[in-house]
Short mmCIF file of N, CA, C and O in Angstrom, two decimals:
data_model
loop_
_atom_site.label_atom_id
_atom_site.label_comp_id
_atom_site.label_asym_id
_atom_site.label_seq_id
_atom_site.Cartn_x
_atom_site.Cartn_y
_atom_site.Cartn_z
N MET G 1 27.04 -34.20 -16.91
CA MET G 1 26.82 -33.82 -15.53
C MET G 1 27.14 -32.34 -15.32
O MET G 1 26.49 -31.69 -14.53
N LYS G 2 28.15 -31.82 -16.04
CA LYS G 2 28.51 -30.41 -15.89
C LYS G 2 27.36 -29.51 -16.36
O LYS G 2 27.09 -28.48 -15.75
N LYS G 3 26.68 -29.93 -17.44
CA LYS G 3 25.56 -29.14 -17.95
C LYS G 3 24.43 -29.11 -16.93
O LYS G 3 23.77 -28.08 -16.75
N PHE G 4 24.18 -30.22 -16.27
CA PHE G 4 23.13 -30.28 -15.27
C PHE G 4 23.43 -29.34 -14.10
O PHE G 4 22.56 -28.60 -13.65
N LYS G 5 24.69 -29.35 -13.63
CA LYS G 5 25.08 -28.47 -12.52
C LYS G 5 24.97 -27.00 -12.94
O LYS G 5 24.49 -26.16 -12.17
N LEU G 6 25.39 -26.69 -14.15
CA LEU G 6 25.30 -25.32 -14.64
C LEU G 6 23.84 -24.88 -14.72
O LEU G 6 23.48 -23.78 -14.30
N ALA G 7 22.99 -25.75 -15.25
CA ALA G 7 21.57 -25.43 -15.36
C ALA G 7 20.96 -25.24 -13.97
O ALA G 7 20.16 -24.32 -13.75
N LEU G 8 21.35 -26.04 -13.02
CA LEU G 8 20.86 -25.94 -11.65
C LEU G 8 21.29 -24.62 -11.01
O LEU G 8 20.48 -23.94 -10.38
N VAL G 9 22.54 -24.25 -11.18
CA VAL G 9 23.05 -22.99 -10.64
C VAL G 9 22.31 -21.81 -11.26
O VAL G 9 21.90 -20.87 -10.56
N LEU G 10 22.12 -21.82 -12.58
CA LEU G 10 21.40 -20.75 -13.25
C LEU G 10 19.95 -20.67 -12.78
O LEU G 10 19.42 -19.58 -12.56
N PHE G 11 19.32 -21.81 -12.60
CA PHE G 11 17.94 -21.88 -12.15
C PHE G 11 17.79 -21.23 -10.77
O PHE G 11 16.93 -20.37 -10.57
N PHE G 12 18.63 -21.62 -9.83
CA PHE G 12 18.55 -21.06 -8.48
C PHE G 12 18.98 -19.59 -8.46
O PHE G 12 18.43 -18.79 -7.72
N GLY G 13 19.92 -19.23 -9.30
CA GLY G 13 20.34 -17.84 -9.39
C GLY G 13 19.22 -16.93 -9.88
O GLY G 13 19.03 -15.83 -9.37
N LEU G 14 18.46 -17.41 -10.85
CA LEU G 14 17.33 -16.65 -11.37
C LEU G 14 16.29 -16.40 -10.29
O LEU G 14 15.85 -15.27 -10.09
N PHE G 15 15.91 -17.44 -9.55
CA PHE G 15 14.91 -17.28 -8.51
C PHE G 15 15.41 -16.45 -7.34
O PHE G 15 14.66 -15.70 -6.73
N THR G 16 16.68 -16.54 -7.03
CA THR G 16 17.25 -15.72 -5.96
C THR G 16 17.20 -14.25 -6.35
O THR G 16 16.80 -13.40 -5.56
N SER G 17 17.57 -13.93 -7.58
CA SER G 17 17.56 -12.54 -8.01
C SER G 17 16.13 -12.01 -8.09
O SER G 17 15.87 -10.86 -7.75
N LEU G 18 15.17 -12.81 -8.52
CA LEU G 18 13.78 -12.38 -8.55
C LEU G 18 13.25 -12.14 -7.15
O LEU G 18 12.51 -11.20 -6.90
N GLY G 19 13.62 -12.99 -6.21
CA GLY G 19 13.20 -12.83 -4.82
C GLY G 19 13.76 -11.56 -4.21
O GLY G 19 13.07 -10.85 -3.50
N LEU G 20 15.01 -11.24 -4.50
CA LEU G 20 15.60 -10.01 -3.97
C LEU G 20 14.92 -8.79 -4.56
O LEU G 20 14.66 -7.81 -3.86
N LYS G 21 14.58 -8.82 -5.83
CA LYS G 21 13.91 -7.70 -6.46
C LYS G 21 12.53 -7.49 -5.84
O LYS G 21 12.13 -6.38 -5.57
N ALA G 22 11.80 -8.55 -5.59
CA ALA G 22 10.46 -8.44 -5.01
C ALA G 22 10.52 -7.86 -3.60
O ALA G 22 9.65 -7.11 -3.20
N GLN G 23 11.55 -8.18 -2.84
CA GLN G 23 11.65 -7.68 -1.48
C GLN G 23 12.02 -6.22 -1.42
O GLN G 23 11.68 -5.54 -0.46
N THR G 24 12.71 -5.70 -2.43
CA THR G 24 13.12 -4.30 -2.38
C THR G 24 12.08 -3.36 -2.97
O THR G 24 12.22 -2.16 -2.87
N LYS G 25 11.02 -3.87 -3.58
CA LYS G 25 9.98 -3.03 -4.14
C LYS G 25 9.29 -2.28 -3.01
O LYS G 25 9.01 -2.83 -1.95
N ASP G 26 8.99 -1.02 -3.22
CA ASP G 26 8.32 -0.19 -2.22
C ASP G 26 6.83 -0.48 -2.30
O ASP G 26 6.11 0.09 -3.13
N TYR G 27 6.35 -1.35 -1.44
CA TYR G 27 4.98 -1.86 -1.51
C TYR G 27 3.92 -0.75 -1.48
O TYR G 27 2.98 -0.75 -2.26
N TYR G 28 4.04 0.20 -0.58
CA TYR G 28 2.98 1.17 -0.37
C TYR G 28 3.01 2.38 -1.29
O TYR G 28 2.02 3.10 -1.40
N ALA G 29 4.12 2.65 -1.95
CA ALA G 29 4.19 3.80 -2.85
C ALA G 29 3.22 3.60 -4.01
O ALA G 29 3.12 2.51 -4.57
N GLY G 30 2.48 4.65 -4.35
CA GLY G 30 1.53 4.60 -5.45
C GLY G 30 0.16 5.09 -5.01
O GLY G 30 0.01 5.70 -3.96
N LYS G 31 -0.85 4.82 -5.84
CA LYS G 31 -2.22 5.22 -5.52
C LYS G 31 -2.99 4.00 -5.03
O LYS G 31 -2.97 2.94 -5.65
N TRP G 32 -3.68 4.18 -3.92
CA TRP G 32 -4.48 3.13 -3.31
C TRP G 32 -5.92 3.60 -3.16
O TRP G 32 -6.18 4.63 -2.53
N ASP G 33 -6.86 2.87 -3.74
CA ASP G 33 -8.28 3.15 -3.58
C ASP G 33 -8.79 2.35 -2.39
O ASP G 33 -8.71 1.12 -2.38
N PHE G 34 -9.29 3.05 -1.38
CA PHE G 34 -9.78 2.41 -0.16
C PHE G 34 -11.27 2.64 0.00
O PHE G 34 -11.80 3.69 -0.36
N ILE G 35 -11.94 1.65 0.59
CA ILE G 35 -13.30 1.79 1.07
C ILE G 35 -13.25 1.54 2.57
O ILE G 35 -12.73 0.52 3.02
N ILE G 36 -13.77 2.51 3.33
CA ILE G 36 -13.90 2.35 4.78
C ILE G 36 -15.36 2.04 5.01
O ILE G 36 -16.25 2.85 4.68
N TYR G 37 -15.65 0.86 5.56
CA TYR G 37 -17.00 0.34 5.63
C TYR G 37 -17.74 0.76 6.90
O TYR G 37 -17.16 0.84 7.98
N LYS G 38 -19.05 1.00 6.72
CA LYS G 38 -20.02 1.18 7.80
C LYS G 38 -19.67 2.33 8.75
O LYS G 38 -19.87 2.22 9.96
N THR G 39 -19.17 3.43 8.21
CA THR G 39 -18.94 4.62 9.03
C THR G 39 -20.29 5.32 9.24
O THR G 39 -21.28 4.99 8.56
N PRO G 40 -20.37 6.30 10.12
CA PRO G 40 -21.62 7.06 10.27
C PRO G 40 -22.05 7.76 8.97
O PRO G 40 -23.21 8.11 8.80
N TYR G 41 -21.11 7.93 8.02
CA TYR G 41 -21.39 8.55 6.73
C TYR G 41 -21.62 7.51 5.64
O TYR G 41 -21.62 7.84 4.45
N GLY G 42 -21.74 6.25 6.03
CA GLY G 42 -21.88 5.15 5.07
C GLY G 42 -20.50 4.61 4.70
O GLY G 42 -19.51 4.87 5.38
N ASP G 43 -20.43 3.88 3.61
CA ASP G 43 -19.15 3.37 3.12
C ASP G 43 -18.44 4.53 2.42
O ASP G 43 -18.98 5.13 1.49
N VAL G 44 -17.25 4.86 2.89
CA VAL G 44 -16.52 6.03 2.40
C VAL G 44 -15.39 5.57 1.49
O VAL G 44 -14.59 4.72 1.87
N LYS G 45 -15.31 6.18 0.30
CA LYS G 45 -14.24 5.87 -0.66
C LYS G 45 -13.22 6.99 -0.64
O LYS G 45 -13.58 8.17 -0.76
N ARG G 46 -11.96 6.61 -0.49
CA ARG G 46 -10.87 7.57 -0.49
C ARG G 46 -9.70 6.98 -1.25
O ARG G 46 -9.48 5.77 -1.26
N THR G 47 -8.93 7.86 -1.89
CA THR G 47 -7.71 7.45 -2.57
C THR G 47 -6.53 8.03 -1.81
O THR G 47 -6.50 9.23 -1.52
N PHE G 48 -5.58 7.19 -1.47
CA PHE G 48 -4.36 7.59 -0.78
C PHE G 48 -3.23 7.57 -1.80
O PHE G 48 -2.96 6.52 -2.39
N VAL G 49 -2.63 8.71 -2.03
CA VAL G 49 -1.54 8.84 -2.98
C VAL G 49 -0.25 8.96 -2.18
O VAL G 49 -0.03 9.95 -1.49
N LEU G 50 0.58 7.92 -2.25
CA LEU G 50 1.80 7.85 -1.44
C LEU G 50 3.03 7.82 -2.33
O LEU G 50 3.04 7.13 -3.35
N GLU G 51 4.05 8.56 -1.93
CA GLU G 51 5.33 8.51 -2.61
C GLU G 51 6.43 8.58 -1.56
O GLU G 51 6.23 9.10 -0.47
N ARG G 52 7.59 8.04 -1.94
CA ARG G 52 8.72 8.05 -1.02
C ARG G 52 9.66 9.18 -1.41
O ARG G 52 10.13 9.25 -2.54
N LYS G 53 9.91 10.08 -0.47
CA LYS G 53 10.86 11.17 -0.66
C LYS G 53 11.81 11.17 0.53
O LYS G 53 11.37 11.16 1.67
N GLU G 54 13.10 11.17 0.19
CA GLU G 54 14.16 11.16 1.21
C GLU G 54 13.95 10.04 2.22
O GLU G 54 14.12 10.23 3.42
N GLY G 55 13.51 8.87 1.72
CA GLY G 55 13.37 7.68 2.55
C GLY G 55 12.09 7.60 3.36
O GLY G 55 11.88 6.64 4.09
N LYS G 56 11.19 8.57 3.23
CA LYS G 56 9.98 8.60 4.02
C LYS G 56 8.75 8.68 3.12
O LYS G 56 8.76 9.38 2.11
N LEU G 57 7.69 7.96 3.49
CA LEU G 57 6.45 8.02 2.74
C LEU G 57 5.70 9.30 3.08
O LEU G 57 5.56 9.66 4.25
N ILE G 58 5.23 10.00 2.03
CA ILE G 58 4.42 11.20 2.18
C ILE G 58 3.28 11.11 1.19
O ILE G 58 3.28 10.25 0.30
N GLY G 59 2.29 12.01 1.32
CA GLY G 59 1.24 11.98 0.32
C GLY G 59 0.02 12.79 0.69
O GLY G 59 0.04 13.62 1.60
N VAL G 60 -1.06 12.50 -0.04
CA VAL G 60 -2.33 13.20 0.13
C VAL G 60 -3.48 12.19 0.11
O VAL G 60 -3.32 11.06 -0.33
N VAL G 61 -4.64 12.69 0.56
CA VAL G 61 -5.88 11.91 0.51
C VAL G 61 -6.80 12.61 -0.47
O VAL G 61 -6.98 13.83 -0.41
N GLN G 62 -7.37 11.84 -1.41
CA GLN G 62 -8.26 12.39 -2.43
C GLN G 62 -9.65 11.78 -2.29
O GLN G 62 -9.80 10.66 -1.80
N ASP G 63 -10.66 12.51 -2.78
CA ASP G 63 -12.00 11.93 -2.87
C ASP G 63 -12.11 11.14 -4.16
O ASP G 63 -11.13 11.01 -4.90
N SER G 64 -13.31 10.63 -4.46
CA SER G 64 -13.48 9.77 -5.63
C SER G 64 -13.31 10.51 -6.96
O SER G 64 -13.14 9.88 -8.00
N THR G 65 -13.34 11.85 -6.94
CA THR G 65 -13.15 12.62 -8.17
C THR G 65 -11.70 13.02 -8.39
O THR G 65 -11.37 13.64 -9.40
N GLY G 66 -10.83 12.73 -7.42
CA GLY G 66 -9.43 13.10 -7.52
C GLY G 66 -9.10 14.42 -6.84
O GLY G 66 -7.95 14.86 -6.84
N GLN G 67 -10.10 15.05 -6.23
CA GLN G 67 -9.90 16.30 -5.50
C GLN G 67 -9.13 16.02 -4.21
O GLN G 67 -9.49 15.11 -3.46
N VAL G 68 -8.05 16.77 -3.97
CA VAL G 68 -7.28 16.59 -2.75
C VAL G 68 -8.09 17.10 -1.57
O VAL G 68 -8.52 18.26 -1.55
N LEU G 69 -8.31 16.22 -0.58
CA LEU G 69 -9.05 16.59 0.62
C LEU G 69 -8.13 17.08 1.73
O LEU G 69 -8.46 18.00 2.46
N THR G 70 -6.99 16.41 1.86
CA THR G 70 -6.06 16.75 2.94
C THR G 70 -4.70 16.15 2.66
O THR G 70 -4.58 15.18 1.90
N LYS G 71 -3.70 16.71 3.29
CA LYS G 71 -2.36 16.12 3.22
C LYS G 71 -2.23 15.08 4.32
O LYS G 71 -2.85 15.19 5.38
N ILE G 72 -1.42 14.09 4.05
CA ILE G 72 -1.09 13.10 5.08
C ILE G 72 -0.08 13.75 6.01
O ILE G 72 0.93 14.29 5.56
N THR G 73 -0.37 13.74 7.31
CA THR G 73 0.49 14.44 8.26
C THR G 73 1.67 13.60 8.73
O THR G 73 2.71 14.15 9.09
N ASN G 74 1.50 12.27 8.72
CA ASN G 74 2.59 11.40 9.16
C ASN G 74 2.33 9.98 8.67
O ASN G 74 1.18 9.55 8.59
N VAL G 75 3.40 9.26 8.37
CA VAL G 75 3.31 7.84 8.03
C VAL G 75 4.32 7.10 8.90
O VAL G 75 5.50 7.44 8.92
N THR G 76 3.82 6.11 9.65
CA THR G 76 4.68 5.29 10.50
C THR G 76 4.76 3.90 9.88
O THR G 76 3.73 3.27 9.65
N GLU G 77 5.99 3.44 9.62
CA GLU G 77 6.20 2.13 9.01
C GLU G 77 6.79 1.18 10.03
O GLU G 77 7.80 1.49 10.65
N LYS G 78 6.15 0.03 10.20
CA LYS G 78 6.64 -1.02 11.09
C LYS G 78 6.54 -2.34 10.34
O LYS G 78 5.44 -2.78 10.04
N GLU G 79 7.66 -2.96 10.07
CA GLU G 79 7.72 -4.19 9.29
C GLU G 79 6.80 -4.10 8.09
O GLU G 79 7.05 -3.36 7.17
N LYS G 80 5.66 -4.79 8.11
CA LYS G 80 4.73 -4.75 6.98
C LYS G 80 3.60 -3.75 7.19
O LYS G 80 2.98 -3.30 6.24
N THR G 81 3.31 -3.39 8.43
CA THR G 81 2.20 -2.50 8.76
C THR G 81 2.59 -1.04 8.56
O THR G 81 3.69 -0.63 8.89
N VAL G 82 1.64 -0.26 8.04
CA VAL G 82 1.84 1.17 7.86
C VAL G 82 0.65 1.89 8.50
O VAL G 82 -0.50 1.48 8.32
N SER G 83 0.92 2.95 9.25
CA SER G 83 -0.12 3.79 9.83
C SER G 83 -0.05 5.16 9.18
O SER G 83 1.01 5.79 9.17
N ILE G 84 -1.18 5.61 8.63
CA ILE G 84 -1.25 6.87 7.91
C ILE G 84 -2.12 7.84 8.71
O ILE G 84 -3.31 7.58 8.94
N ASP G 85 -1.52 8.95 9.15
CA ASP G 85 -2.24 9.96 9.92
C ASP G 85 -2.69 11.09 8.99
O ASP G 85 -1.91 11.58 8.17
N PHE G 86 -3.95 11.53 9.15
CA PHE G 86 -4.49 12.64 8.37
C PHE G 86 -5.69 13.20 9.11
O PHE G 86 -6.14 12.65 10.12
N THR G 87 -6.22 14.32 8.63
CA THR G 87 -7.39 14.95 9.23
C THR G 87 -8.61 14.70 8.35
O THR G 87 -8.55 14.87 7.13
N SER G 88 -9.71 14.28 9.00
CA SER G 88 -10.96 14.03 8.28
C SER G 88 -12.12 14.56 9.11
O SER G 88 -12.23 14.24 10.30
N GLN G 89 -12.97 15.37 8.51
CA GLN G 89 -14.13 15.95 9.19
C GLN G 89 -13.72 16.68 10.48
O GLN G 89 -14.44 16.68 11.47
N GLY G 90 -12.53 17.28 10.47
CA GLY G 90 -12.04 18.03 11.62
C GLY G 90 -11.39 17.19 12.70
O GLY G 90 -10.99 17.70 13.75
N TYR G 91 -11.26 15.89 12.48
CA TYR G 91 -10.66 14.98 13.46
C TYR G 91 -9.34 14.43 12.92
O TYR G 91 -9.24 14.11 11.74
N ASP G 92 -8.37 14.27 13.81
CA ASP G 92 -7.13 13.59 13.45
C ASP G 92 -7.40 12.09 13.54
O ASP G 92 -7.83 11.60 14.59
N VAL G 93 -7.19 11.38 12.45
CA VAL G 93 -7.46 9.95 12.39
C VAL G 93 -6.24 9.21 11.84
O VAL G 93 -5.36 9.80 11.22
N THR G 94 -6.22 7.90 12.08
CA THR G 94 -5.14 7.05 11.60
C THR G 94 -5.72 5.84 10.90
O THR G 94 -6.56 5.13 11.45
N LEU G 95 -5.28 5.62 9.67
CA LEU G 95 -5.60 4.41 8.93
C LEU G 95 -4.41 3.49 9.05
O LEU G 95 -3.30 3.83 8.63
N THR G 96 -4.62 2.33 9.65
CA THR G 96 -3.57 1.32 9.77
C THR G 96 -3.84 0.24 8.75
O THR G 96 -4.95 -0.30 8.70
N ILE G 97 -2.82 -0.07 7.92
CA ILE G 97 -3.02 -1.05 6.85
C ILE G 97 -1.93 -2.10 6.83
O ILE G 97 -0.79 -1.85 7.24
N ASP G 98 -2.32 -3.28 6.36
CA ASP G 98 -1.42 -4.42 6.19
C ASP G 98 -1.61 -4.98 4.79
O ASP G 98 -2.73 -4.98 4.27
N PRO G 99 -0.54 -5.49 4.19
CA PRO G 99 -0.69 -6.09 2.86
C PRO G 99 -1.47 -7.40 2.91
O PRO G 99 -1.37 -8.14 3.88
N VAL G 100 -2.25 -7.66 1.86
CA VAL G 100 -2.92 -8.94 1.67
C VAL G 100 -2.19 -9.71 0.58
O VAL G 100 -1.84 -10.86 0.74
N ASP G 101 -1.97 -9.05 -0.56
CA ASP G 101 -1.16 -9.58 -1.65
C ASP G 101 -0.54 -8.38 -2.36
O ASP G 101 -0.56 -7.27 -1.82
N ASN G 102 0.00 -8.56 -3.55
CA ASN G 102 0.70 -7.47 -4.23
C ASN G 102 -0.15 -6.24 -4.50
O ASN G 102 0.37 -5.13 -4.54
N ASP G 103 -1.45 -6.41 -4.69
CA ASP G 103 -2.30 -5.29 -5.07
C ASP G 103 -3.49 -5.05 -4.14
O ASP G 103 -4.37 -4.25 -4.46
N HIS G 104 -3.54 -5.72 -3.01
CA HIS G 104 -4.65 -5.57 -2.08
C HIS G 104 -4.11 -5.42 -0.66
O HIS G 104 -3.10 -6.03 -0.29
N SER G 105 -4.82 -4.60 0.12
CA SER G 105 -4.46 -4.44 1.52
C SER G 105 -5.75 -4.34 2.34
O SER G 105 -6.83 -4.13 1.81
N LYS G 106 -5.60 -4.51 3.63
CA LYS G 106 -6.74 -4.40 4.54
C LYS G 106 -6.32 -3.52 5.70
O LYS G 106 -5.13 -3.38 5.98
N GLY G 107 -7.30 -2.94 6.34
CA GLY G 107 -6.93 -2.04 7.42
C GLY G 107 -8.06 -1.70 8.35
O GLY G 107 -9.14 -2.29 8.31
N ASN G 108 -7.77 -0.67 9.17
CA ASN G 108 -8.70 -0.24 10.18
C ASN G 108 -8.55 1.27 10.34
O ASN G 108 -7.44 1.77 10.42
N LEU G 109 -9.68 1.96 10.40
CA LEU G 109 -9.69 3.39 10.66
C LEU G 109 -10.71 3.63 11.76
O LEU G 109 -11.91 3.46 11.54
N ALA G 110 -10.24 3.97 12.95
CA ALA G 110 -11.11 4.26 14.10
C ALA G 110 -12.12 3.15 14.36
O ALA G 110 -13.28 3.41 14.67
N GLY G 111 -11.70 1.90 14.20
CA GLY G 111 -12.57 0.77 14.45
C GLY G 111 -13.39 0.31 13.26
O GLY G 111 -14.11 -0.67 13.34
N PHE G 112 -13.29 1.02 12.14
CA PHE G 112 -14.03 0.65 10.94
C PHE G 112 -13.12 -0.11 9.99
O PHE G 112 -11.99 0.28 9.74
N GLU G 113 -13.66 -1.21 9.43
CA GLU G 113 -12.90 -2.04 8.50
C GLU G 113 -12.63 -1.27 7.21
O GLU G 113 -13.48 -0.53 6.72
N ALA G 114 -11.43 -1.45 6.67
CA ALA G 114 -11.05 -0.81 5.41
C ALA G 114 -10.39 -1.83 4.50
O ALA G 114 -9.68 -2.71 4.97
N LYS G 115 -10.66 -1.70 3.21
CA LYS G 115 -10.01 -2.55 2.20
C LYS G 115 -9.49 -1.66 1.09
O LYS G 115 -10.18 -0.74 0.65
N GLY G 116 -8.26 -1.97 0.65
CA GLY G 116 -7.64 -1.15 -0.38
C GLY G 116 -7.19 -1.96 -1.57
O GLY G 116 -6.83 -3.13 -1.44
N VAL G 117 -7.20 -1.30 -2.73
CA VAL G 117 -6.74 -1.89 -3.98
C VAL G 117 -5.77 -0.91 -4.63
O VAL G 117 -6.08 0.28 -4.74
N ARG G 118 -4.61 -1.42 -5.04
CA ARG G 118 -3.63 -0.58 -5.73
C ARG G 118 -4.21 -0.16 -7.08
O ARG G 118 -4.70 -0.99 -7.84
N ARG G 119 -4.14 1.13 -7.37
CA ARG G 119 -4.62 1.62 -8.66
C ARG G 119 -3.53 1.41 -9.70
O ARG G 119 -2.39 1.82 -9.52
N LYS G 120 -3.90 0.76 -10.77
CA LYS G 120 -2.98 0.51 -11.87
C LYS G 120 -2.85 1.78 -12.71
O LYS G 120 -3.77 2.59 -12.76
N GLU G 121 -1.71 1.95 -13.37
CA GLU G 121 -1.50 3.11 -14.24
C GLU G 121 -2.60 3.16 -15.29
O GLU G 121 -3.00 2.14 -15.82
N GLY G 122 -3.08 4.36 -15.58
CA GLY G 122 -4.09 4.54 -16.60
C GLY G 122 -5.51 4.46 -16.08
O GLY G 122 -6.46 4.62 -16.81
N ARG G 123 -5.69 4.21 -14.77
CA ARG G 123 -7.04 4.14 -14.19
C ARG G 123 -7.35 5.38 -13.42
O ARG G 123 -6.59 6.07 -12.91
#
């Protein structure tokens, strides 16, 4: 019976520690490839490169070739939702995104649907 209790404690301890690690991961940090659908310019592909410095998300917006188009001017974090402010075509715009799963997100930019995929290292 002692072995069973020990195994049970270890089992729950393992899952508790894995759960805590998953919750502390910085979900939005990294490179995200987004498609903003049905804009006046067609479906627009952009890469958002986000990193956390001094507790705040910062970054840049790149085109499909990796050329930096603009800096992100502000990132607002609310629970799971993140709003990314930047300038595009001379306009200040905001991309609001929510997580779908570990590597996918969905969002909205000025009323246009957006979908994002986390870029894996080496891509």
